[in-house]
Amino acid sequence: MIQVRDVNKSFGVTPVLRDINVDVVSGSLTALLGPSGGGKSTLLRVIAGLETPDTGSVVISGVDATRMAPQKRNVGFVFQHYAAFKHLSVFRNVAFGLEIRKRPKTEIRKRVMELLELVHLESFAERYPSQLSGGQRQRMALARALAVEPQVLLLDEPFGALDAQVRKELRAWLRRLHDEVHVTTVFVTHDQEEAIEVADTIVVLAGGEVVQSGTPAEVYDNPANPFVMRFLGPVTELDGHLVRPHDLELFSAAEPGTVPATVARITRLGFEVRVELEVGGGEVWAQATRNTVDRLGLRPGDTVHVRPSEAAKPLALV
Amino acid sequence: MVKRLIVLIYLLFLLVLPVGLIAWRTFGDGLGAFFEALTSSSALHAFQVTLIVAVWAVVLNTIFGVGAAILLVRHEFPGKRLLNALIDLPMAVSPVVVGLALILVYGRFGPFGGWLEGRGIQIIFSTPGMVLATVFVALPLVVRAVVPVLEELGDEQEQAATTLGASRWQTFLRITLPGIRWALAYGVVLCLARSLGEYGAVAVVSGRLVDQTQTLTLFVEERFQNFDQPAAFAAATALALIAVLTLLLTKFLRPKG
């Protein structure tokens, strides 16, 4: 359990964190999501003790850790660029925290090999970080952080430096790993898809403030404001409201609540079709299925009638 | 083609001819005469003094150099730019001026020197003064070798070590030091070469007392002035050989740093 209370932090005169209050439940997998410069990495570093907050407190497992040195907090930290110890083998990298704690050699050997197996690097023990791919290095860094049995695992954009394919694999793998190890985990990301897919709680940070927090479904379906709605997924503007494009219904004849629109462009992306519309001088786009478009026989220049579906929760723009 | 010739001739007259002639004059009377000249009691004493001064200077400059490099790269503090500029000062100041400045401060009539001498500690005309002078002239070498590597290394590995439970000292020994080891070795060798070859500053503060404060470079000069050319040339060749050796060592260390 991590409790962050009223934390403020400035770099010089620039405030980066403002009155932050966050609760991370034991055993949960929480994402700090937000645009770059939103303060999410700084918050993670405050929890790790790598930054000291100007005001406020950080409580980890009931102990006030606000002024505690990072080496005393027993947190695991994984960096975006791996921070691999280049002069040490994979084995020694993972063993580092245990060697610092002066554990017996046999115990270190056993634990390190277990962890290397967990991250699928058991055959790479004697290699050096320079001989590993980015994804392998990050898995090594994860094993290194887990070796000291941290109360909390903190990951700072852990997949940010990897290419899209490896990123997707590691995401799914992190989720599975968390289900196995159950260590309280907080990770920073600017990728809303990653947060929704991996986390069970999302904390949205922007401009140094917590804008919203909740489960991925809550945050996606009931965004607190237009910013969160835009950040979490695609949006379009209809009649002064923000709507998800997949929540727009198209009809050939007027129905209750519909507005007339002219089809401007149709783009087929496989099964999904992007229909661009002109409504009263404004531009709107709807995400429809191929079936719908074929059924309506839509072509550019046609008139259609559009409305948000019943399940949609349009957000009024002020 | 012409350019290459000009460069070669230039180097021939500037470098090859003088060094070659010294070697030729040194070994002209055979290896026996060379070793005899180098094993006279004055020569041996000069070797000893040079070694003591150089080792102290290297040790002090290594400790200071690593500390200053970490301070400059890893910390922000008021006066950082001033410190950065001060470290390069010894490059710009003539060694003779360094020597005179040290005498002004630590000499018998200087503010510190008088006080220390009252307590039986002599700085000028003795080993401490020579070490001070040598430390001063070789000051930037370790710092300037280490700073760029420390910058390139970044501090993420150090932060990772800290989160894994390592104290500052453990982090330094296990992460920072191995990270800069080749650059540090390079700086140390350069510092050693500079310390062994220093003449001007040491000449001023040592008082050039034969068999007491005479280093190898001072020995060469003194023997030459006294028309003992074999000894002068033998010692000069020994200095040149040491220089070549350290140069080879730096070449060996350079690519890895």
Short mmCIF file of C-alpha atoms in Angstrom, two decimals, chain B residues 49-51 53-59 61-62 87-99 130-143 185-203 215-218 239-240 242-247 249-250:
data_model
loop_
_atom_site.label_atom_id
_atom_site.label_comp_id
_atom_site.label_asym_id
_atom_site.label_seq_id
_atom_site.Cartn_x
_atom_site.Cartn_y
_atom_site.Cartn_z
CA VAL B 49 63.27 12.01 -5.04
CA THR B 50 61.53 12.04 -8.41
CA LEU B 51 59.68 8.85 -7.55
CA VAL B 53 57.35 13.41 -5.50
CA ALA B 54 55.63 11.82 -8.50
CA VAL B 55 53.86 9.13 -6.45
CA TRP B 56 52.54 11.66 -3.94
CA ALA B 57 51.47 14.00 -6.74
CA VAL B 58 49.68 11.18 -8.58
CA VAL B 59 47.92 9.92 -5.46
CA ASN B 61 45.70 14.36 -7.99
CA THR B 62 43.84 11.07 -8.46
CA ILE B 87 40.93 23.60 -12.60
CA ASP B 88 42.29 24.63 -15.99
CA LEU B 89 44.37 27.45 -14.53
CA PRO B 90 47.57 25.36 -14.15
CA MET B 91 47.52 24.86 -17.94
CA ALA B 92 47.73 28.59 -18.48
CA VAL B 93 50.12 29.65 -15.71
CA SER B 94 53.83 29.18 -16.29
CA PRO B 95 55.33 26.63 -13.86
CA VAL B 96 57.92 29.20 -12.77
CA VAL B 97 55.13 31.52 -11.68
CA VAL B 98 53.56 28.60 -9.80
CA GLY B 99 56.83 28.03 -7.98
CA MET B 130 57.98 19.93 -4.46
CA VAL B 131 54.90 17.75 -4.14
CA LEU B 132 52.70 20.86 -3.94
CA ALA B 133 54.32 22.33 -7.06
CA THR B 134 53.92 19.07 -8.97
CA VAL B 135 50.32 18.60 -7.82
CA PHE B 136 49.59 22.12 -9.04
CA VAL B 137 51.00 21.73 -12.54
CA ALA B 138 49.41 18.28 -13.08
CA LEU B 139 46.07 19.22 -11.49
CA PRO B 140 43.76 19.25 -14.57
CA LEU B 141 44.92 15.97 -16.11
CA VAL B 142 42.86 13.45 -14.13
CA VAL B 143 39.80 15.73 -13.94
CA ALA B 185 43.92 5.02 -15.81
CA TYR B 186 44.57 7.27 -18.80
CA GLY B 187 44.47 10.38 -16.61
CA VAL B 188 46.72 8.77 -14.00
CA VAL B 189 49.34 7.83 -16.59
CA LEU B 190 49.27 11.34 -18.07
CA CYS B 191 49.57 12.77 -14.58
CA LEU B 192 52.50 10.47 -13.83
CA ALA B 193 54.29 11.49 -17.04
CA ARG B 194 53.75 15.17 -16.28
CA SER B 195 54.93 14.73 -12.69
CA LEU B 196 58.12 12.88 -13.69
CA GLY B 197 59.01 15.50 -16.27
CA GLU B 198 58.16 18.67 -14.32
CA TYR B 199 61.05 21.11 -14.16
CA GLY B 200 60.14 24.79 -13.75
CA ALA B 201 57.95 24.84 -10.67
CA VAL B 202 60.02 22.21 -8.89
CA ALA B 203 63.25 24.08 -9.74
CA THR B 215 64.84 15.48 -8.98
CA LEU B 216 65.90 13.75 -12.18
CA THR B 217 65.13 16.77 -14.40
CA LEU B 218 67.08 19.04 -12.04
CA LEU B 239 63.60 10.38 -18.68
CA ALA B 240 62.85 10.08 -22.40
CA ILE B 242 60.07 6.67 -19.23
CA ALA B 243 58.13 9.21 -21.29
CA VAL B 244 57.95 6.86 -24.28
CA LEU B 245 56.82 4.07 -22.00
CA THR B 246 54.00 6.15 -20.51
CA LEU B 247 53.06 7.31 -23.99
CA LEU B 249 50.69 3.01 -22.01
CA THR B 250 48.28 5.86 -22.84
#
